[in-house]
Short mmCIF file of C-alpha atoms in Angstrom, two decimals:
data_model
loop_
_atom_site.label_atom_id
_atom_site.label_comp_id
_atom_site.label_asym_id
_atom_site.label_seq_id
_atom_site.Cartn_x
_atom_site.Cartn_y
_atom_site.Cartn_z
CA MET A 222 98.33 119.62 138.73
CA LEU A 223 96.12 121.88 138.65
CA LEU A 224 93.66 119.18 137.58
CA GLY A 225 94.48 117.47 140.92
CA PHE A 226 93.84 120.21 143.05
CA VAL A 227 90.14 120.22 141.54
CA ARG A 228 89.61 116.72 142.35
CA ALA A 229 91.20 117.23 145.72
CA LEU A 230 88.54 119.82 146.19
CA ARG A 231 85.43 117.29 144.59
CA ALA A 232 86.39 115.20 147.26
CA ALA A 233 86.65 117.98 150.15
CA GLY A 234 82.85 118.37 149.15
CA VAL A 235 83.02 121.66 146.99
CA GLU A 236 80.84 121.13 143.78
CA ALA A 237 83.66 121.94 141.13
CA SER A 238 81.76 121.03 138.12
CA THR A 239 83.40 120.69 134.63
CA GLU A 240 82.29 124.64 133.93
CA ARG A 241 83.86 125.83 137.06
CA LEU A 242 86.96 124.15 136.32
CA HIS A 243 87.21 125.28 132.71
CA ALA A 244 86.58 129.05 134.15
CA PHE A 245 89.50 127.92 136.60
CA LEU A 246 92.02 127.32 134.05
CA ARG A 247 90.33 130.47 131.88
CA ALA A 248 91.37 132.66 135.01
CA VAL A 249 94.69 131.22 135.65
CA ALA A 250 95.43 131.33 132.19
CA ALA A 251 94.45 135.16 132.15
CA LEU A 252 96.00 135.82 135.35
CA ARG A 253 99.87 135.19 136.23
CA PRO A 254 99.98 131.21 136.31
CA GLY A 255 103.30 131.88 138.24
CA VAL A 256 102.06 133.94 141.33
CA ARG A 257 100.55 131.60 144.18
CA ALA A 258 97.95 134.77 144.69
CA ASP A 259 96.72 134.65 141.47
CA VAL A 260 96.33 131.03 141.54
CA PHE A 261 94.50 131.07 144.80
CA TRP A 262 92.10 133.93 143.86
CA ALA A 263 91.29 132.36 140.36
CA GLY A 264 90.15 129.08 142.18
CA ARG A 265 88.37 131.28 145.04
CA ALA A 266 86.55 133.28 142.20
CA THR A 267 85.95 130.56 139.77
CA LEU A 268 85.45 126.88 141.98
CA CYS A 269 83.38 128.21 145.17
CA GLY A 270 79.41 127.71 144.47
CA GLY A 271 78.76 129.57 148.59
CA HIS A 272 79.82 130.34 151.36
CA ASP A 273 80.22 127.12 152.89
CA ASP A 274 82.75 126.32 150.01
CA LEU A 275 85.11 129.03 151.13
CA GLU A 276 86.54 127.19 154.25
CA ARG A 277 87.03 124.14 152.80
CA TYR A 278 88.61 125.88 149.66
CA GLU A 279 91.61 127.48 151.81
CA ARG A 280 91.75 123.93 153.81
CA VAL A 281 92.53 122.15 150.48
CA PHE A 282 94.91 124.75 148.64
CA ALA A 283 96.96 125.04 151.73
CA ALA A 284 97.50 121.45 152.48
CA TYR A 285 97.89 120.84 148.55
CA PHE A 286 99.97 123.83 147.80
CA GLY A 287 101.71 124.36 150.97
CA SER A 288 100.82 126.31 153.81
CA ALA A 289 100.73 129.84 153.00
CA GLY A 290 104.16 131.39 153.09
CA GLU A 291 105.84 128.87 151.65
CA ARG A 292 106.82 129.68 147.97
CA ALA A 293 109.18 128.46 145.28
CA PRO A 294 111.86 130.61 143.82
CA ARG A 295 112.01 132.23 140.49
CA PRO A 296 113.57 129.10 137.76
CA ALA A 297 115.73 130.26 134.76
CA ARG A 298 114.47 131.85 131.79
CA ALA A 299 113.93 129.40 129.08
CA ALA A 300 113.58 130.17 124.98
CA ALA A 301 110.55 130.37 123.71
CA PRO A 302 109.49 127.30 125.88
CA SER A 303 106.53 125.47 123.82
CA ARG A 304 104.29 124.99 127.05
CA LEU A 305 105.16 126.06 131.06
CA ARG A 306 106.64 124.06 133.03
CA LEU A 307 106.14 124.88 137.23
CA VAL A 308 109.10 124.16 139.35
CA ALA A 309 109.00 124.19 142.94
CA ARG A 310 110.97 124.44 146.05
CA LYS A 311 110.64 124.97 149.71
CA ALA A 312 111.71 128.38 150.66
CA PRO A 313 111.72 129.83 154.02
CA VAL A 314 108.07 130.25 155.74
CA VAL A 315 107.02 134.31 156.04
CA ALA A 316 103.60 134.87 157.65
CA GLY A 317 101.14 136.17 156.04
CA MET A 318 97.73 135.65 153.52
CA PRO A 319 98.57 134.60 149.85
CA GLY A 320 100.17 136.77 147.86
CA ASP A 321 101.62 138.66 150.80
CA GLY A 322 105.20 139.99 149.73
CA GLU A 323 105.29 137.23 146.76
CA PRO A 324 107.99 137.46 144.33
CA GLN A 325 106.56 137.26 140.46
CA GLY A 326 107.79 133.86 140.06
CA PRO A 327 106.16 130.64 139.29
CA PRO A 328 103.27 129.32 141.71
CA ALA A 329 104.36 128.47 145.34
CA ALA A 330 103.25 124.99 144.47
CA VAL A 331 105.81 123.39 147.19
CA LEU A 332 103.64 120.31 147.57
CA ALA A 333 101.38 120.51 144.58
CA GLY A 334 103.57 117.79 142.52
CA SER A 335 104.14 115.80 145.60
CA ALA A 336 100.54 116.08 146.66
CA GLU A 337 99.77 114.63 143.31
CA VAL A 338 102.08 111.70 143.71
CA LEU A 339 100.70 110.83 147.09
CA ARG A 340 97.26 110.30 145.77
CA HIS A 341 98.15 107.20 144.61
CA ARG A 342 100.60 106.03 146.94
CA ASP A 343 99.71 103.24 149.26
CA VAL A 344 99.51 104.52 153.07
CA ALA A 345 101.29 101.45 154.09
CA THR A 346 104.00 102.44 151.90
CA LEU A 347 104.43 106.69 153.35
CA ASP A 348 107.07 107.41 155.84
CA ALA A 349 106.41 110.13 158.64
CA ALA A 350 106.55 113.40 156.54
CA GLU A 351 104.07 111.84 153.93
CA ARG A 352 101.76 110.68 156.17
CA ALA A 353 101.74 114.19 157.99
CA GLN A 354 100.68 115.44 154.39
CA LEU A 355 98.35 112.92 153.75
CA ARG A 356 96.60 113.80 157.29
CA CYS A 357 95.95 117.53 156.04
CA LEU A 358 94.61 116.43 152.91
CA LEU A 359 92.38 113.81 154.68
CA ALA A 360 91.24 116.65 157.20
CA ALA A 361 89.85 118.37 153.86
CA PHE A 362 87.67 114.87 152.95
CA ALA A 363 83.69 115.34 152.95
CA LEU A 364 81.77 112.22 152.81
CA GLU A 365 78.00 112.52 152.13
CA GLY A 366 75.60 109.94 151.07
CA GLN A 367 73.02 109.48 148.41
CA ALA A 368 70.17 111.94 148.13
CA ARG A 369 66.63 110.44 148.82
CA ARG A 370 63.15 112.00 148.59
CA SER A 371 61.96 112.07 152.34
CA ALA A 372 58.22 112.13 152.95
CA ARG A 373 58.38 116.40 154.03
CA ARG A 374 57.76 118.58 151.97
CA ARG A 375 59.05 122.43 150.81
CA PRO A 376 57.11 125.53 148.52
CA ALA A 377 58.57 125.49 145.36
CA ARG A 378 58.04 126.78 141.83
CA ARG A 379 57.19 123.79 140.20
CA GLY A 380 55.53 120.50 141.61
CA GLU A 381 52.41 119.19 142.55
CA VAL A 382 49.78 121.48 143.56
CA ASP A 383 49.64 122.13 147.54
CA PRO A 384 45.97 122.34 148.41
CA ARG A 385 46.36 123.90 151.79
CA ARG A 386 48.69 126.84 150.97
CA THR A 387 46.47 127.65 147.97
CA VAL A 388 43.14 127.40 149.65
CA ARG A 389 44.90 129.99 152.06
CA GLU A 390 45.79 132.20 149.56
CA LEU A 391 42.10 132.16 148.53
CA LEU A 392 40.71 132.92 151.73
CA ARG A 393 43.19 136.11 152.23
CA ARG A 394 42.29 137.39 148.59
CA GLY A 395 38.41 137.15 149.51
CA GLY A 396 37.54 134.25 146.89
CA GLU A 397 39.50 136.35 144.14
CA PRO A 398 41.28 133.47 141.81
CA ALA A 399 45.34 133.48 142.92
CA ARG A 400 47.98 131.72 142.14
CA LEU A 401 48.69 127.91 142.61
CA ARG A 402 50.58 127.15 145.35
CA ARG A 403 52.81 123.81 144.79
CA HIS A 404 55.22 122.25 146.58
CA ALA A 405 58.41 119.22 146.37
CA ARG A 406 59.44 116.53 148.37
CA VAL A 407 62.79 117.51 150.49
CA GLU A 408 65.97 115.76 149.20
CA ARG A 409 68.12 114.88 151.97
CA PRO A 410 71.43 112.60 152.15
CA ARG A 411 70.81 109.37 153.54
CA ARG A 412 72.98 108.16 156.92
CA VAL A 413 76.16 106.51 156.19
CA VAL A 414 77.42 104.00 158.82
CA LEU A 415 81.27 103.47 158.87
CA LEU A 416 82.81 100.09 160.20
CA VAL A 417 86.34 100.61 160.40
CA ASP A 418 88.43 97.32 161.05
CA VAL A 419 91.30 98.19 163.48
CA SER A 420 92.74 94.68 164.05
CA GLY A 421 96.63 93.73 164.19
CA SER A 422 96.63 93.55 160.11
CA MET A 423 95.34 96.47 159.13
CA ALA A 424 97.81 98.67 161.81
CA PRO A 425 99.22 100.72 158.66
CA TYR A 426 95.90 101.80 157.36
CA ALA A 427 93.98 102.20 160.68
CA ASP A 428 95.27 105.88 161.30
CA ALA A 429 93.96 107.22 157.63
CA LEU A 430 91.07 105.31 157.90
CA LEU A 431 90.06 107.05 161.36
CA ARG A 432 90.69 110.14 160.42
CA PHE A 433 88.91 109.30 157.09
CA ALA A 434 85.91 108.61 159.51
CA HIS A 435 86.39 111.92 161.35
CA ALA A 436 86.09 113.72 158.13
CA ALA A 437 83.28 111.93 157.32
CA VAL A 438 81.62 112.71 160.47
CA ARG A 439 82.42 116.61 161.03
CA ALA A 440 80.49 116.52 157.62
CA GLY A 441 77.29 115.18 157.96
CA ARG A 442 75.28 112.31 158.80
CA THR A 443 77.88 109.74 159.29
CA GLU A 444 78.14 107.04 162.53
CA ALA A 445 81.47 105.63 163.21
CA PHE A 446 82.34 102.11 164.64
CA THR A 447 85.60 100.53 165.23
CA ILE A 448 85.80 96.92 164.94
CA GLY A 449 88.18 93.70 165.94
CA THR A 450 87.69 91.66 169.04
CA ARG A 451 85.26 93.91 170.02
CA LEU A 452 82.47 96.48 168.77
CA THR A 453 83.40 100.25 169.77
CA ARG A 454 80.78 102.98 169.15
CA VAL A 455 83.34 105.90 168.55
CA THR A 456 80.82 108.95 166.60
CA ARG A 457 81.25 110.93 169.75
CA GLU A 458 84.94 110.74 169.89
CA LEU A 459 85.00 111.71 166.23
CA SER A 460 83.00 114.87 166.41
CA HIS A 461 86.34 116.72 167.85
CA ARG A 462 86.89 119.64 165.36
CA ASP A 463 90.34 118.88 165.88
CA PRO A 464 91.56 115.97 164.12
CA ASP A 465 94.66 114.72 166.64
CA VAL A 466 92.17 115.26 169.73
CA ALA A 467 89.85 113.49 167.62
CA MET A 468 92.25 110.21 167.50
CA ALA A 469 93.57 110.38 171.10
CA ALA A 470 89.98 110.18 172.30
CA VAL A 471 89.32 107.23 169.93
CA ALA A 472 92.64 105.81 171.00
CA ALA A 473 91.23 106.15 175.06
CA ALA A 474 87.81 104.71 173.45
CA VAL A 475 89.12 101.47 171.62
CA PRO A 476 89.99 99.03 173.82
CA ASP A 477 91.37 96.02 171.20
CA TRP A 478 93.98 98.08 168.80
CA ARG A 479 95.92 95.60 166.70
CA GLY A 480 94.44 92.53 168.32
CA GLY A 481 92.12 90.12 166.31
CA THR A 482 89.18 90.18 164.22
CA ARG A 483 85.61 88.76 164.94
CA LEU A 484 83.79 90.38 161.75
CA GLY A 485 80.62 88.26 161.69
CA GLU A 486 80.22 88.12 165.81
CA LEU A 487 80.73 91.98 165.63
CA VAL A 488 78.48 92.42 162.45
CA ARG A 489 75.81 90.62 164.45
CA GLU A 490 76.58 92.28 167.23
CA PHE A 491 76.03 95.79 165.65
CA LEU A 492 72.86 94.53 163.66
CA ASN A 493 71.35 93.19 167.45
CA ARG A 494 72.36 96.19 169.38
CA TRP A 495 71.84 99.29 166.57
CA GLY A 496 71.41 98.17 162.82
CA GLN A 497 67.70 96.31 163.29
CA ARG A 498 66.59 99.51 165.56
CA GLY A 499 66.86 101.64 162.45
CA MET A 500 70.79 102.88 162.16
CA ALA A 501 70.96 100.45 159.41
CA ARG A 502 68.02 100.97 157.56
CA GLY A 503 67.55 102.48 154.41
CA ALA A 504 71.58 103.54 155.15
CA ILE A 505 74.86 103.10 153.12
CA VAL A 506 77.15 100.84 155.06
CA VAL A 507 80.71 100.50 154.33
CA LEU A 508 83.39 98.12 155.87
CA LEU A 509 87.20 98.97 155.94
CA SER A 510 88.50 96.07 156.32
CA ASP A 511 90.76 93.26 154.53
CA GLY A 512 88.28 90.63 155.02
CA TRP A 513 90.41 88.56 157.76
CA GLU A 514 88.39 86.61 160.00
CA ARG A 515 89.75 84.33 162.90
CA GLY A 516 85.63 83.57 163.59
CA ASP A 517 83.34 81.41 161.72
CA PRO A 518 83.19 82.26 158.38
CA GLU A 519 79.80 81.08 157.78
CA LEU A 520 78.35 83.30 160.69
CA LEU A 521 79.66 86.27 158.84
CA GLY A 522 78.21 85.38 155.71
CA ARG A 523 74.88 85.25 157.52
CA GLN A 524 75.38 88.31 159.22
CA MET A 525 76.14 90.29 155.86
CA ARG A 526 72.65 88.77 154.52
CA ARG A 527 71.39 90.47 157.34
CA LEU A 528 72.89 93.41 156.75
CA HIS A 529 72.47 93.63 153.21
CA ALA A 530 68.43 93.09 153.51
CA LEU A 531 68.38 96.11 155.96
CA ALA A 532 70.53 98.91 154.39
CA HIS A 533 70.63 100.60 150.85
CA GLN A 534 73.68 99.67 150.37
CA VAL A 535 76.47 97.87 151.57
CA ILE A 536 80.26 98.94 150.40
CA TRP A 537 83.31 97.25 151.11
CA ALA A 538 86.62 98.80 150.85
CA ASN A 539 89.43 96.55 151.25
CA PRO A 540 93.51 98.02 151.03
CA ARG A 541 94.54 94.66 149.67
CA LYS A 542 92.61 94.62 146.79
CA ALA A 543 95.10 96.81 144.67
CA ARG A 544 97.77 94.31 145.67
CA PRO A 545 98.64 92.14 142.12
CA GLY A 546 97.69 89.09 141.84
CA TYR A 547 94.88 89.98 144.66
CA ALA A 548 91.82 87.57 145.48
CA PRO A 549 89.32 87.41 147.70
CA LEU A 550 90.65 83.84 148.93
CA ALA A 551 90.49 84.75 152.50
CA ALA A 552 87.52 82.73 154.05
CA GLY A 553 85.94 86.28 155.76
CA MET A 554 86.41 88.37 152.42
CA ALA A 555 84.68 85.22 150.68
CA ALA A 556 81.91 84.63 152.62
CA ALA A 557 80.71 88.07 152.83
CA LEU A 558 81.42 89.49 149.00
CA PRO A 559 77.97 87.73 148.03
CA SER A 560 76.45 90.28 149.94
CA VAL A 561 78.55 93.82 149.22
CA ASP A 562 76.87 95.70 146.30
CA ALA A 563 80.48 97.64 145.69
CA PHE A 564 83.92 95.69 146.52
CA VAL A 565 86.33 99.29 146.21
CA GLU A 566 89.84 99.63 146.57
CA GLY A 567 91.06 101.61 150.36
CA HIS A 568 94.59 101.74 149.95
CA SER A 569 95.43 105.14 149.22
CA LEU A 570 94.13 108.67 149.34
CA ALA A 571 92.90 108.28 145.72
CA ALA A 572 90.95 105.12 146.46
CA LEU A 573 89.31 106.95 149.69
CA GLU A 574 88.28 109.80 146.78
CA ARG A 575 86.87 106.89 145.06
CA LEU A 576 85.02 105.54 147.49
CA ALA A 577 83.60 108.93 148.79
CA ALA A 578 82.10 109.24 145.41
CA VAL A 579 80.88 105.66 145.64
CA VAL A 580 79.08 106.10 148.63
CA ARG A 581 77.39 110.00 146.98
CA GLY A 582 76.35 107.64 143.95
CA ALA A 583 78.82 109.27 141.90
CA ASP A 584 80.92 106.34 140.50
CA ALA A 585 78.49 104.31 138.45
CA GLY A 586 81.15 102.27 137.50
CA ALA A 587 82.04 101.05 140.61
CA GLU A 588 82.89 97.42 141.02
CA ARG A 589 79.53 95.06 141.68
CA VAL A 590 79.79 91.81 142.89
CA THR A 591 77.00 89.10 142.37
CA GLY A 592 76.59 85.46 142.87
CA ALA A 593 79.75 84.32 144.69
CA GLY A 594 81.70 86.71 144.80
CA ARG A 595 82.09 87.04 141.19
CA ALA A 596 82.89 90.98 139.66
CA ALA A 597 79.95 92.20 137.47
CA GLY A 598 78.84 95.51 136.15
CA PRO A 599 76.39 98.76 137.50
CA ASP A 600 73.64 97.62 138.17
CA PRO A 601 70.94 99.93 136.95
CA VAL A 602 67.68 98.05 138.69
CA ARG A 603 69.78 98.09 142.23
CA GLY A 604 68.71 101.27 143.35
CA ALA A 605 65.41 100.89 142.56
CA GLU A 606 64.32 98.27 143.88
CA ARG A 607 65.81 99.44 147.23
CA ALA A 608 63.95 101.85 149.43
#
């Protein structure tokens, strides 16, 4: 349960390293694992590395363990248990911060066990209550592209000698010898572009994928579009802080909900209007679609080759990929696959977490595709060749 909580933190953008994880487990063991407040403060003290992590930590903790007032009653005592067993049930909600007036019982893992199961559930099979819980977990997501070295430089202790700052220091000292000033290139995350399919075949997944896009837009340099029968840029609508307000704005802006799919024409429109002018150059482009195409598959294949030549990386997330016996036999998917760098699943929260890891370059084992859509292992030369 605690490991699943740390995985959710990592998906939200908290740099919870292995060392921090071990410190968290040691802190929980040293305190009282049966008290919600102890679990909260142990994680806050060990898993957060900066001020920006605090808000994300509190949001993930509330989504994973339930609201602040939820707690579980004390279980019946067992004679010399060999390992700690956490049992939790819902209790009346009491306002207050974590730990206010809590009994000395097991941690208030009201939603923790179900949240861990929910991570691997297909979004299309969830009921209303599970979808509400999923929305809380998606709100804590963070999507960041792979780091790239920019042309700008900053002062650093190591790196190349900065001649201007070194000469200025010599002049300030009247020509006396001074320490060499150095600088290094600034690393910035690459732009991420999300193309979310909102056609009829993607209706069970559209809400979850758009909430994933909302968290990505709020987190950093991410552009979002919806594709169906039309191409609609929804970055501005998704920039609202409240996810529900953002979803309402997207619903009003997108005219082609649950319609057909014209992937080839819309990818061409994206490239002509935005991608060729710079949005896709050196960016990580993610298509979230099942690959059903009503138009000409050859057109989609040509446009995907154009996109592949412009972008740093092209990732395709297909919710149907997780189904038993799935094969990319749909005409659109088969035509696009040779121009895709990574082909991943997109049906569950765990699949979206892995997609986020692939986008930021942390998942080197992502399925690659080469040739006519055959699966291949990671390509170590790919990143070096692409500028």
